[in-house]
XYZ file of N, CA and C in Angstrom:
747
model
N 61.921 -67.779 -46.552
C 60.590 -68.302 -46.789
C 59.966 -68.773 -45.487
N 60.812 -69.294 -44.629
C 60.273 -69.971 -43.490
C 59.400 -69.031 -42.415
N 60.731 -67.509 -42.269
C 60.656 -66.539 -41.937
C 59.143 -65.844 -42.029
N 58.782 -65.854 -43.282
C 57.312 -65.119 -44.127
C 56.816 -66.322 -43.008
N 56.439 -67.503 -43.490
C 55.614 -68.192 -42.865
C 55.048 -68.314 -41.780
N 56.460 -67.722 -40.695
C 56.033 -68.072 -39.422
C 55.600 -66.556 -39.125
N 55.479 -65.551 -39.339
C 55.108 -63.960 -39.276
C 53.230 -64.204 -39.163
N 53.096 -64.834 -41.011
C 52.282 -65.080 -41.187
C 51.248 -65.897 -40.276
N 51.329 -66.818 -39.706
C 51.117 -67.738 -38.617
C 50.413 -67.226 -37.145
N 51.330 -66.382 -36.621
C 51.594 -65.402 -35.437
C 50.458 -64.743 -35.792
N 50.241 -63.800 -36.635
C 49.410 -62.790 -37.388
C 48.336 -63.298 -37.001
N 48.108 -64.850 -38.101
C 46.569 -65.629 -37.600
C 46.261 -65.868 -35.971
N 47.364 -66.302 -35.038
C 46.762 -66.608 -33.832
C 46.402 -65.040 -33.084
N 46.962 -64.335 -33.716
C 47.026 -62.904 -32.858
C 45.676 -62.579 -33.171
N 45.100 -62.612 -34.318
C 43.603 -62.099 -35.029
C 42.606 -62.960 -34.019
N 42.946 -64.356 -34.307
C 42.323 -64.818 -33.542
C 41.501 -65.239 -32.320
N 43.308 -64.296 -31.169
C 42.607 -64.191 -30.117
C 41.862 -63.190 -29.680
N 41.827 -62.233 -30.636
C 40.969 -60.695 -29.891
C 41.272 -60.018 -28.970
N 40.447 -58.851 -28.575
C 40.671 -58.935 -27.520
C 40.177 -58.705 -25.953
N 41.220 -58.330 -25.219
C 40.300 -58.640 -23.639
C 39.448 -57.638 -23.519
N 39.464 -56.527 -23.869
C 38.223 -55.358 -23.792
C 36.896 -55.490 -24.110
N 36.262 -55.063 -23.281
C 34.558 -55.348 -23.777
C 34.431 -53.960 -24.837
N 34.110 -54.316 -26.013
C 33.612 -53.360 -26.529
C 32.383 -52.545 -26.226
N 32.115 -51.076 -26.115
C 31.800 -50.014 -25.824
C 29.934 -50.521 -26.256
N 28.809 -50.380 -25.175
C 27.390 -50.491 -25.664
C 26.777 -49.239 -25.440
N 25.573 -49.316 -26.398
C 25.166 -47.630 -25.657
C 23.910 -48.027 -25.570
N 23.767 -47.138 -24.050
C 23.020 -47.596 -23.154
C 21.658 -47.609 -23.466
N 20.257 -48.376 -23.363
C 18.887 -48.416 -23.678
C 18.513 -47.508 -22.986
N 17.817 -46.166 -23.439
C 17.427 -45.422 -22.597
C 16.108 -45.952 -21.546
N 16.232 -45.195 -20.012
C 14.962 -45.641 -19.690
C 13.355 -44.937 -19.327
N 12.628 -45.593 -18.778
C 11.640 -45.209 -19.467
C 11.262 -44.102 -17.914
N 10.153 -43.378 -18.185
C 9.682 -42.667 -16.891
C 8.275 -42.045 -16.997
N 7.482 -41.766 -16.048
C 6.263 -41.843 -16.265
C 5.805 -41.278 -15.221
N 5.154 -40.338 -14.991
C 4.265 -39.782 -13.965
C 2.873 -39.789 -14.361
N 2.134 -40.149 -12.739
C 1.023 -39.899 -12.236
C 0.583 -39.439 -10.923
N -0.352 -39.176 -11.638
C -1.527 -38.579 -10.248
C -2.239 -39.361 -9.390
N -1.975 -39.647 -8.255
C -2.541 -40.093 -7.431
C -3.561 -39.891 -6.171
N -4.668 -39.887 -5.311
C -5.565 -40.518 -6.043
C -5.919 -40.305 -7.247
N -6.753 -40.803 -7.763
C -7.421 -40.217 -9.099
C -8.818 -39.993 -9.367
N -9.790 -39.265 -8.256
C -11.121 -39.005 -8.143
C -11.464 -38.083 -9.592
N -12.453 -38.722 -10.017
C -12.823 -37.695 -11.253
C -14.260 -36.969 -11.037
N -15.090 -36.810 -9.476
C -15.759 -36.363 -9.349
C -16.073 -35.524 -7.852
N -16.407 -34.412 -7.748
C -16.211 -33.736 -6.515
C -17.435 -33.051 -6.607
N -18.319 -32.667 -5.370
C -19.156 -31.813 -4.974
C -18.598 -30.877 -4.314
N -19.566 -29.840 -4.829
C -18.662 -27.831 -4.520
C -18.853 -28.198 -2.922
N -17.190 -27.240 -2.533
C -17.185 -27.417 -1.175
C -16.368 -28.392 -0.834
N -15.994 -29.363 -1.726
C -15.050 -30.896 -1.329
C -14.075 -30.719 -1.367
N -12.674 -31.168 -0.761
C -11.439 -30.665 -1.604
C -10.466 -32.529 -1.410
N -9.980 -32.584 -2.225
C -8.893 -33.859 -1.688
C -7.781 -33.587 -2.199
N -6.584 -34.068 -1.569
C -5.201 -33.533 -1.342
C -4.321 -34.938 -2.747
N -3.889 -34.470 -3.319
C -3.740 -35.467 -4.775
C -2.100 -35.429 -4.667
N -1.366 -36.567 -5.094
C 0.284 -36.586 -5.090
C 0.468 -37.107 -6.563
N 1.561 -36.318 -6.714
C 2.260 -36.285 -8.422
C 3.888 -37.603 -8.033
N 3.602 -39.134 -8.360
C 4.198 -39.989 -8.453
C 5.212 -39.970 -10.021
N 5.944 -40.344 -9.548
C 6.759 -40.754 -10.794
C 7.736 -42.138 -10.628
N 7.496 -42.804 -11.890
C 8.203 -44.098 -11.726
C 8.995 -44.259 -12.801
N 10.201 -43.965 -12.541
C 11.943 -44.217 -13.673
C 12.374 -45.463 -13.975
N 11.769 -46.119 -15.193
C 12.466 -47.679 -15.183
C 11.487 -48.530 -14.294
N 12.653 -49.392 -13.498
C 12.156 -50.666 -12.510
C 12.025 -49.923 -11.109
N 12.595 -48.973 -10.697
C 12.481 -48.588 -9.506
C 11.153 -47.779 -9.040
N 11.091 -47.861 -7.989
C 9.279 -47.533 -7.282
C 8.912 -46.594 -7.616
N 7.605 -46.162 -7.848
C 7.331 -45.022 -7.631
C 7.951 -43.630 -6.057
N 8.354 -42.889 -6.861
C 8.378 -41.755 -5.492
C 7.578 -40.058 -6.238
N 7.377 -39.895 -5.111
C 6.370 -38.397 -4.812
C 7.441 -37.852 -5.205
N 6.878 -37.007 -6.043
C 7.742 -35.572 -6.786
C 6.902 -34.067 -6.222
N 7.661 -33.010 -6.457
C 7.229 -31.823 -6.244
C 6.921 -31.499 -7.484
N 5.676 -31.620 -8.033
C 5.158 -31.246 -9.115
C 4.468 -29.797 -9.204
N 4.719 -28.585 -10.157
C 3.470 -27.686 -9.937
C 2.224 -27.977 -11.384
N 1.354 -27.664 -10.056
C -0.127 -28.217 -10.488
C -0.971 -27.312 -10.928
N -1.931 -27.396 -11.948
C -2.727 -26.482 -12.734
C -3.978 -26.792 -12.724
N -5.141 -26.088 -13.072
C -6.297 -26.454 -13.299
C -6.775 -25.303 -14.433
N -7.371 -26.335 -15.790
C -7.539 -25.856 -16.675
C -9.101 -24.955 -16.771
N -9.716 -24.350 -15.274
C -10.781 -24.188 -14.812
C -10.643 -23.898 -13.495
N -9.911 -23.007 -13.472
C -9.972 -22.535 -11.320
C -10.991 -22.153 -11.200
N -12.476 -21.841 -11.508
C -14.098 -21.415 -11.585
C -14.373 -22.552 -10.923
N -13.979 -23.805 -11.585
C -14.374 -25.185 -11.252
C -14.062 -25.686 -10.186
N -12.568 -25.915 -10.433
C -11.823 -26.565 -9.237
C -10.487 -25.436 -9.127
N -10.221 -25.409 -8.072
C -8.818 -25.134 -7.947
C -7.537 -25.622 -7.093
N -7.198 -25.554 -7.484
C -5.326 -26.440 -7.017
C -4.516 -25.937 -6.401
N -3.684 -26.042 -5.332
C -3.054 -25.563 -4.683
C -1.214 -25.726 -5.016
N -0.453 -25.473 -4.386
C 0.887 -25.506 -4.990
C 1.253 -26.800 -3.849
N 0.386 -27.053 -3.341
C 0.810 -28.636 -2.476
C -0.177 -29.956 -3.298
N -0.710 -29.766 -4.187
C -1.503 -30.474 -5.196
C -2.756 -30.379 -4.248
N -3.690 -29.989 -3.103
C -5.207 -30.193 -3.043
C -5.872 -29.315 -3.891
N -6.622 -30.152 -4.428
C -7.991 -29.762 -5.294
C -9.451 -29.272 -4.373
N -9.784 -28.483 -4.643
C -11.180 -27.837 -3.853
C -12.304 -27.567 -5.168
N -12.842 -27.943 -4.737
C -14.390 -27.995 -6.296
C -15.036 -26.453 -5.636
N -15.152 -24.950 -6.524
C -15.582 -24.039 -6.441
C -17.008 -24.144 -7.145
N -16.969 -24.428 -7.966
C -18.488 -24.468 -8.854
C -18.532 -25.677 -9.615
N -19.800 -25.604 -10.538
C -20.323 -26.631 -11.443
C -20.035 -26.407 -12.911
N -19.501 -28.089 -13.417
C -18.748 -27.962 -14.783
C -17.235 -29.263 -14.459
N -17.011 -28.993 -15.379
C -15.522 -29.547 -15.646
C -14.395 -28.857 -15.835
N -13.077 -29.814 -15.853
C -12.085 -29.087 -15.800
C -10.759 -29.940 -15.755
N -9.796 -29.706 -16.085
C -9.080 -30.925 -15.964
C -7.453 -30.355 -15.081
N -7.144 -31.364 -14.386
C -6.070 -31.156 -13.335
C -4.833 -31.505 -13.841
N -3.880 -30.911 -14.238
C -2.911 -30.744 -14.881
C -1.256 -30.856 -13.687
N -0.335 -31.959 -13.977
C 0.677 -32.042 -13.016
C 2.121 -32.043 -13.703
N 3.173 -31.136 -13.618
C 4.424 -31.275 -14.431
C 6.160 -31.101 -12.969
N 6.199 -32.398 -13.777
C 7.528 -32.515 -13.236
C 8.794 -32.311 -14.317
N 9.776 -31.867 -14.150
C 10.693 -32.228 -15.565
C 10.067 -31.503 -16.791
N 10.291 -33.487 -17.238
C 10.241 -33.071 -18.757
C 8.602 -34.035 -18.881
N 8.073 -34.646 -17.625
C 7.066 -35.269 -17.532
C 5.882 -34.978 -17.003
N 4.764 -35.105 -17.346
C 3.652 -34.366 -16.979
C 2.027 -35.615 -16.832
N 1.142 -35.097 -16.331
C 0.324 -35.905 -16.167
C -1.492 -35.149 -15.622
N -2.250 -35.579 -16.225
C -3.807 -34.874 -16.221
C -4.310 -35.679 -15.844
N -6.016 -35.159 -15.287
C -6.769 -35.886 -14.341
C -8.146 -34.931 -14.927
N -9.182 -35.385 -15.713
C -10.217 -34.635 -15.605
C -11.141 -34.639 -14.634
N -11.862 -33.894 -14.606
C -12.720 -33.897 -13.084
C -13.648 -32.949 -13.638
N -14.802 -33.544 -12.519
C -16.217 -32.860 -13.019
C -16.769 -32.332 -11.514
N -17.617 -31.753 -11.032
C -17.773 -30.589 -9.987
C -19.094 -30.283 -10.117
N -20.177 -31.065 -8.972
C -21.721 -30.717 -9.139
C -22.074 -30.204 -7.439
N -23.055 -29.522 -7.829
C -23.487 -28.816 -6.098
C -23.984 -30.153 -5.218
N -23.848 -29.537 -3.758
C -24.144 -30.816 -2.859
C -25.720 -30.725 -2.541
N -26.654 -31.685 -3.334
C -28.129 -31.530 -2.931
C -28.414 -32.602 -1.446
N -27.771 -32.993 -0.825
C -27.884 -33.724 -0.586
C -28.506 -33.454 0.894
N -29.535 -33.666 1.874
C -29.683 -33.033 3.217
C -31.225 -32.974 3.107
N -32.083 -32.461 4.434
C -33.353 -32.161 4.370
C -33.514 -30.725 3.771
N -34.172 -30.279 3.021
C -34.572 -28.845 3.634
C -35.932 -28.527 3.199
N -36.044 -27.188 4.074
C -37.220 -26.834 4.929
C -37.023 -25.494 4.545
N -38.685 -24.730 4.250
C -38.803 -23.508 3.894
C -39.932 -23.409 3.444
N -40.740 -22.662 2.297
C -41.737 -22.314 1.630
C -41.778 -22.467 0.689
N -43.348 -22.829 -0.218
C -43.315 -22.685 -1.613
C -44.753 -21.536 -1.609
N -45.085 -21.064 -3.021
C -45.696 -20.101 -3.194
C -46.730 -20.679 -4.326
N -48.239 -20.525 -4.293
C -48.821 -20.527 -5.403
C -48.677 -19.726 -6.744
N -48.028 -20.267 -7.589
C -48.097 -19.620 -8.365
C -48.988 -19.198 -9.984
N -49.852 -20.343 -9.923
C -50.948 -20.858 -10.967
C -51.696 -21.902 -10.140
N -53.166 -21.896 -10.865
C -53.623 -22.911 -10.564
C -54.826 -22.928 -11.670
N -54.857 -24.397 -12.253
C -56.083 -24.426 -12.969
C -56.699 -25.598 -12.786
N -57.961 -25.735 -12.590
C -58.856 -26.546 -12.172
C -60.500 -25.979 -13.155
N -61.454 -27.272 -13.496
C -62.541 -27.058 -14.342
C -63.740 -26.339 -13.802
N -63.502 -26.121 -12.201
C -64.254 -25.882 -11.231
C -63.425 -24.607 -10.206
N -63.612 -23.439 -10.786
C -62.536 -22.350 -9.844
C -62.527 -22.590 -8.968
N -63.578 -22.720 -8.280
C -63.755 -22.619 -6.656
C -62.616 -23.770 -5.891
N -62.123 -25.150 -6.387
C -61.088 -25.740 -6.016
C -60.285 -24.755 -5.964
N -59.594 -24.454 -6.876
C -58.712 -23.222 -6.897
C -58.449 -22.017 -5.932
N -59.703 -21.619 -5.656
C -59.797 -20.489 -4.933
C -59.708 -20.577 -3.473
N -60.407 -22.059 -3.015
C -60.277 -22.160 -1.319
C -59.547 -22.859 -1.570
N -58.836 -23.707 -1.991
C -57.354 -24.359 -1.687
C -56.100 -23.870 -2.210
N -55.871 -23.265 -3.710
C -54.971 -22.594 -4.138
C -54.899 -21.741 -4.508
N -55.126 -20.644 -3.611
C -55.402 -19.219 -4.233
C -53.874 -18.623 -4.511
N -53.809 -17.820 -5.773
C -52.488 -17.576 -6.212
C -51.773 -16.417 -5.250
N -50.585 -16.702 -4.801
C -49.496 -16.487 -3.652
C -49.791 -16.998 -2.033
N -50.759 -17.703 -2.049
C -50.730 -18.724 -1.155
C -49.317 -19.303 -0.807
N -49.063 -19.575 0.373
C -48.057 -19.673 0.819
C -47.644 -20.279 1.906
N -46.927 -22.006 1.489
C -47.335 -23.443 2.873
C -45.901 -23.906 2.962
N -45.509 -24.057 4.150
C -44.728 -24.807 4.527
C -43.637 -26.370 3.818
N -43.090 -26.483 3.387
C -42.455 -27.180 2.566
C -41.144 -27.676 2.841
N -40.921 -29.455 2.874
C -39.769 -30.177 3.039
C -39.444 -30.854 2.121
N -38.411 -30.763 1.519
C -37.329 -31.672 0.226
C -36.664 -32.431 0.952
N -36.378 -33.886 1.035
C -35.346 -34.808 1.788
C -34.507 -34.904 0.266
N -33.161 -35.410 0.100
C -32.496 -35.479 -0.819
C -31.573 -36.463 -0.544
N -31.052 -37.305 -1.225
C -30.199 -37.934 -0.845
C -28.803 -38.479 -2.347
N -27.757 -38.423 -2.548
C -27.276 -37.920 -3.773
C -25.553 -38.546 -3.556
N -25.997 -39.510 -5.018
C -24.750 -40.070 -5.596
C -24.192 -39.635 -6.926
N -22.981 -39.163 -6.917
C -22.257 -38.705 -7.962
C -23.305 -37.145 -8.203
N -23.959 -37.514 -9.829
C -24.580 -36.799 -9.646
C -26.354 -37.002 -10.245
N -26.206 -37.698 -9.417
C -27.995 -38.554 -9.145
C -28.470 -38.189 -7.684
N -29.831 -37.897 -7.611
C -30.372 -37.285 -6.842
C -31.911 -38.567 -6.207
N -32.171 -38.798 -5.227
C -33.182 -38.955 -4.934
C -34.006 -38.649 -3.506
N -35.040 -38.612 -3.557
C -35.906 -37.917 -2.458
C -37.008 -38.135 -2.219
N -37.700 -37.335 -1.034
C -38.852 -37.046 -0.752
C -39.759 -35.752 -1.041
N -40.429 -35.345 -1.405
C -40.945 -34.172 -1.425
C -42.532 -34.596 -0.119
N -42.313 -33.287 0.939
C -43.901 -33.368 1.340
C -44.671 -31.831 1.252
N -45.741 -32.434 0.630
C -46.331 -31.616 -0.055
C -47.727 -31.047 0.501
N -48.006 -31.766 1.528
C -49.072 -30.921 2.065
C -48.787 -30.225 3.746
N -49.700 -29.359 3.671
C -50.814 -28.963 3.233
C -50.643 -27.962 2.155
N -51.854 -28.029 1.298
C -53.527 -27.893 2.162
C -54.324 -28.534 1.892
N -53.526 -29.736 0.973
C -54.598 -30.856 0.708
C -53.681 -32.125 1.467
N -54.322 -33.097 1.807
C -53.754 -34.402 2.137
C -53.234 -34.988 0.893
N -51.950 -34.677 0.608
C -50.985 -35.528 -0.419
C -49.771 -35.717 0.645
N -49.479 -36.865 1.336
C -48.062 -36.452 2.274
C -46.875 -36.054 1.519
N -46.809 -36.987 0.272
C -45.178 -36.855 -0.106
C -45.261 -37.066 -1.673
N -44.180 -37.122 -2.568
C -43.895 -37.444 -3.402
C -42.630 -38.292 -3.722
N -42.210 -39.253 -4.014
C -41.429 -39.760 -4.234
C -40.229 -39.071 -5.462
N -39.253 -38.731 -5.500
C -38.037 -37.983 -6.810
C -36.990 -38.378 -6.903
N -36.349 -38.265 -8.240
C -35.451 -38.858 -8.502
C -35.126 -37.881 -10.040
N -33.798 -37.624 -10.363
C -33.269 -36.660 -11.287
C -31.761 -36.546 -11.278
N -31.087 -36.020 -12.091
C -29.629 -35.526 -12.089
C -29.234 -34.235 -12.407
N -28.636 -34.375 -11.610
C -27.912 -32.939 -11.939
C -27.131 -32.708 -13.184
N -27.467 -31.660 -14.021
C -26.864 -31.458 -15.714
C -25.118 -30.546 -15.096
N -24.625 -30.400 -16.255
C -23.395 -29.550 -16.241
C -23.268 -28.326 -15.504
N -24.423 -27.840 -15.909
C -24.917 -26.343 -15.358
C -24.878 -26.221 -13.888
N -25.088 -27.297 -13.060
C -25.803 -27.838 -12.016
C -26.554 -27.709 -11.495
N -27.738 -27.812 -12.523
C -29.149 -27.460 -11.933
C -29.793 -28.764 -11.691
N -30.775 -29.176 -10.636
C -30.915 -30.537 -10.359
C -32.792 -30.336 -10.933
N -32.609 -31.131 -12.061
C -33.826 -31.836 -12.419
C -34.424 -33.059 -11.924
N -35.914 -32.990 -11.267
C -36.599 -33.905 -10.588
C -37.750 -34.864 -11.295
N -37.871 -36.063 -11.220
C -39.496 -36.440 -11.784
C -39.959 -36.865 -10.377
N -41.323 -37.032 -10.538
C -41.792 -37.438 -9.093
C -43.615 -38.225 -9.345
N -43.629 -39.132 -8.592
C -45.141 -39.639 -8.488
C -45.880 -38.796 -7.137
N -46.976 -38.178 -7.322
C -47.727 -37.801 -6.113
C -48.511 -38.972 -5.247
N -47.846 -39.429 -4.295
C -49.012 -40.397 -3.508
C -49.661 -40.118 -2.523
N -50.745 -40.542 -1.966
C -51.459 -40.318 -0.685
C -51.444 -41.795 -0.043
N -50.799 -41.385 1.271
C -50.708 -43.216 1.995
C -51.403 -42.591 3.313
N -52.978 -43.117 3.724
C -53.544 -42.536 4.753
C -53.390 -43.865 5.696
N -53.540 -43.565 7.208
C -53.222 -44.559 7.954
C -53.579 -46.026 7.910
N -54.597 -46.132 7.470
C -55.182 -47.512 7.134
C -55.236 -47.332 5.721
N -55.335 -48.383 4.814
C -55.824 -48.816 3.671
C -54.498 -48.773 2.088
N -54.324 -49.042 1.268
C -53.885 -48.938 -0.030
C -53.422 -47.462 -0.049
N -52.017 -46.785 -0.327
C -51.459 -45.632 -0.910
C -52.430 -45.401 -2.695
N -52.447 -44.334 -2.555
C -53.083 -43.913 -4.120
C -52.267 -43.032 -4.578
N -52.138 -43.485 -5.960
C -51.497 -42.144 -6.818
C -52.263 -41.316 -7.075
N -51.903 -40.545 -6.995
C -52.941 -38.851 -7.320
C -52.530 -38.101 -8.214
N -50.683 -38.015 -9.287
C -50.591 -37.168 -10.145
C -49.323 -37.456 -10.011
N -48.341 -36.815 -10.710
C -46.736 -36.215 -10.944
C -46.600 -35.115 -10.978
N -45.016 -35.462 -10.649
C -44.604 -33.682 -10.728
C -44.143 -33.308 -11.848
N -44.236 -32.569 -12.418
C -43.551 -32.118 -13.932
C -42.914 -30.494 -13.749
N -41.668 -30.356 -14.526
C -40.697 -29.355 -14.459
C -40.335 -28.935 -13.316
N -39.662 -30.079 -12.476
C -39.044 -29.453 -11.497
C -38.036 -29.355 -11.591
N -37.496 -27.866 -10.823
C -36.068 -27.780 -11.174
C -35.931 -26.872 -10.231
N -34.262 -27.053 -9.862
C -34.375 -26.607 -8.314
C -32.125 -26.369 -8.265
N -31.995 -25.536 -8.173
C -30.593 -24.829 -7.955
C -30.345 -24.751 -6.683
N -28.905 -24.437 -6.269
C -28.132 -24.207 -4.852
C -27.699 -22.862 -5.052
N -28.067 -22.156 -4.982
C -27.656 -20.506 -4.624
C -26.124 -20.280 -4.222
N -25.398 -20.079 -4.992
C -23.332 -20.576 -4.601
C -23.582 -19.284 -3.330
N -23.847 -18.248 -3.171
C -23.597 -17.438 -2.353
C -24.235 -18.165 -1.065
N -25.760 -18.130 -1.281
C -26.516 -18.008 0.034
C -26.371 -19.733 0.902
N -26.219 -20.285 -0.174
C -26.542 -21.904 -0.018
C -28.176 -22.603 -0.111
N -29.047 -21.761 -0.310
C -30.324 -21.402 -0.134
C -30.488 -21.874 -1.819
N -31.856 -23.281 -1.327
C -32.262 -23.834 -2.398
C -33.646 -23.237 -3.416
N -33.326 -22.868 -4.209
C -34.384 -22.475 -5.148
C -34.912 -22.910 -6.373
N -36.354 -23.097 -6.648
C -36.890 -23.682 -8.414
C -38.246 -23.418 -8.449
N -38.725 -24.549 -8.947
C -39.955 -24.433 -9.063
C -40.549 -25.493 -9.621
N -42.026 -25.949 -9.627
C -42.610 -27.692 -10.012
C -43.985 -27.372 -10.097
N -44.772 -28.353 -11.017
C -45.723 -28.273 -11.205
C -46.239 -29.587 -10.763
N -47.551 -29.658 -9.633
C -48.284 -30.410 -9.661
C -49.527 -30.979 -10.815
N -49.105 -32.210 -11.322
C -50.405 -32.527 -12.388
C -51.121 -33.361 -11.586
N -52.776 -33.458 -11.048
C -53.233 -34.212 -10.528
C -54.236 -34.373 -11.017
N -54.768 -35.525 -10.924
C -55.820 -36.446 -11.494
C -56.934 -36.698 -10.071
N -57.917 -36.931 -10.353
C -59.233 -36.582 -9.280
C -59.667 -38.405 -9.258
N -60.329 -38.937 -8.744
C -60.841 -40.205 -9.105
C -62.277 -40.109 -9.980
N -62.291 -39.178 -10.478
C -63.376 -39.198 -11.682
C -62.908 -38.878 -12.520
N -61.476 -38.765 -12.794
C -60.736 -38.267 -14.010
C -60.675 -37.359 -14.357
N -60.863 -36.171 -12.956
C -61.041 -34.760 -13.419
C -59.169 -34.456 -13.722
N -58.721 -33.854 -14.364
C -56.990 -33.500 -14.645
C -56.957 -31.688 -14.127
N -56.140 -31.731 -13.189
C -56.086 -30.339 -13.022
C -54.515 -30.000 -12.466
N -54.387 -28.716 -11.932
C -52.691 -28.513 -11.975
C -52.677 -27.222 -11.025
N -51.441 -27.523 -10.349
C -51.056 -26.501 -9.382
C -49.530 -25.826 -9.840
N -49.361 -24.321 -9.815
C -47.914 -24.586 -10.137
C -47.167 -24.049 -9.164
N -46.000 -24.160 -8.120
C -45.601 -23.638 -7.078
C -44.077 -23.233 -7.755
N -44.196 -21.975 -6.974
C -42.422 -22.036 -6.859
C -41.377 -21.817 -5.498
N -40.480 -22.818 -5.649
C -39.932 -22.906 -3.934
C -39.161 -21.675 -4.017
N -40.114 -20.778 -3.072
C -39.479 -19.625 -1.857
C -37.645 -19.324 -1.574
N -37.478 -20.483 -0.958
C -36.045 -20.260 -0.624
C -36.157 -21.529 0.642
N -35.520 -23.049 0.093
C -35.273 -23.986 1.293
C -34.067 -24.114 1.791
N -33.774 -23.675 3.194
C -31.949 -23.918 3.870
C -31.578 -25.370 4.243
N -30.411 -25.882 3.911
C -30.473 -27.281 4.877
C -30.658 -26.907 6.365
N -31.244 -28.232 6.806
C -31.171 -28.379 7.991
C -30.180 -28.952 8.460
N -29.403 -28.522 9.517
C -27.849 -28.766 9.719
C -27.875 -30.206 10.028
């Protein structure tokens, strides 16, 4: 009996103490994540910037991976196998980066560069007035004057100068418009006359201007209508279309 007892006993301290082995954990997987770095989501044709595919495993830093890179739009932009992006045309498109089993996108949008003086011709192309003869000695149709666009252009917002004479004393017009998807740059504009002495006068707006970058030539082309108002309230209208303006370097 004693025998049983003390077996029994032993048994309990033995249970008791367990033992020295760490039992077996399974492991929290960890986490990982790539990106694209910089991350510009807007480029003018002609731009290119050089982009790095980061990846960060867990707690430890980001490091540069050899990612290959896509563009869901090489028309738009296209990508190189060292990740630079170059904006070919106007539109969107999105920049696509895969490492592994991890991957990472960047959309991006791609408008022409209006941005610069230019200089060239516009052409009469209409003119109506209540009194022909305005018409006839000042805008006779394919008449044909000298013409400067100043431009100056964020993202894809546009603003400027237009000068507009001769052959009447209007110096300039003040514009401002954006460029749509298509990337055609739409303008509004006030016509003023600021003569050396005295008060600037408004004289009219511009209505339907619209004015493209030629992807081949670089050579700016559209067309605008002068609406002008007389100081007797006569309303009359010129309609030009720009020739072909180059930047000036």
């Amino acid at each position: 009996m004693k025998r049983r007892l003390t077996l029994l006993f032993v048994a309990a301290l033995c249970a008791a103490c367990g033992s020295d082995e760490t039992p077996p954990t399974t492991p929290t997987p960890g986490t990982s994540r790539l990106a694209i770095a910089p991350q510009p989501d807007f480029l003018t044709v002609g731009s290119s910037i050089l982009l790095e595919a980061r990846l960060t495993e867990g707690a430890s830093p980001a490091r540069v991976v050899p990612a290959d890179w896509s563009s869901s739009d090489g028309r738009v932009v296209a990508v190189d196998r060292a990740g630079r992006i170059t904006a070919l045309g106007s539109g969107s498109t999105t920049i696509r980066a895969v490492f592994a089993s991890d991957s990472a996108t960047l959309p991006m949008r791609a408008v022409p560069n209006f941005a610069g003086a230019w200089t060239g011709t516009r052409r009469v192309v209409a003119c109506i007035h209540p009194q022909p003869a305005v018409c006839a000695a000042s805008y006779p149709v394919n008449r044909v004057v000298a013409t400067t666009l100043t431009l100056t252009q964020a993202r894809d917002r546009a603003t400027g100068t237009l000068a507009l004479s001769p052959p009447l004393t209007s110096p300039s017009a003040a514009v401002t418009g954006t460029v749509s998807e298509p990337g055609g740059l739409t303008l509004d504009g006030t016509i003023i006359s600021t003569p050396a002495s005295g008060a600037s006068t408004t004289l009219g707006t511009l209505a339907d201007f619209r004015v493209e970058v030629d992807a081949a030539s670089g050579i700016l082309r559209g067309s605008f209508t002068e609406a002008r108002t007389d100081p007797d309230g006569t309303a009359w209208r010129v309609s030009w279309e720009l020739q072909g303006l180059a930047r000036t370097p």
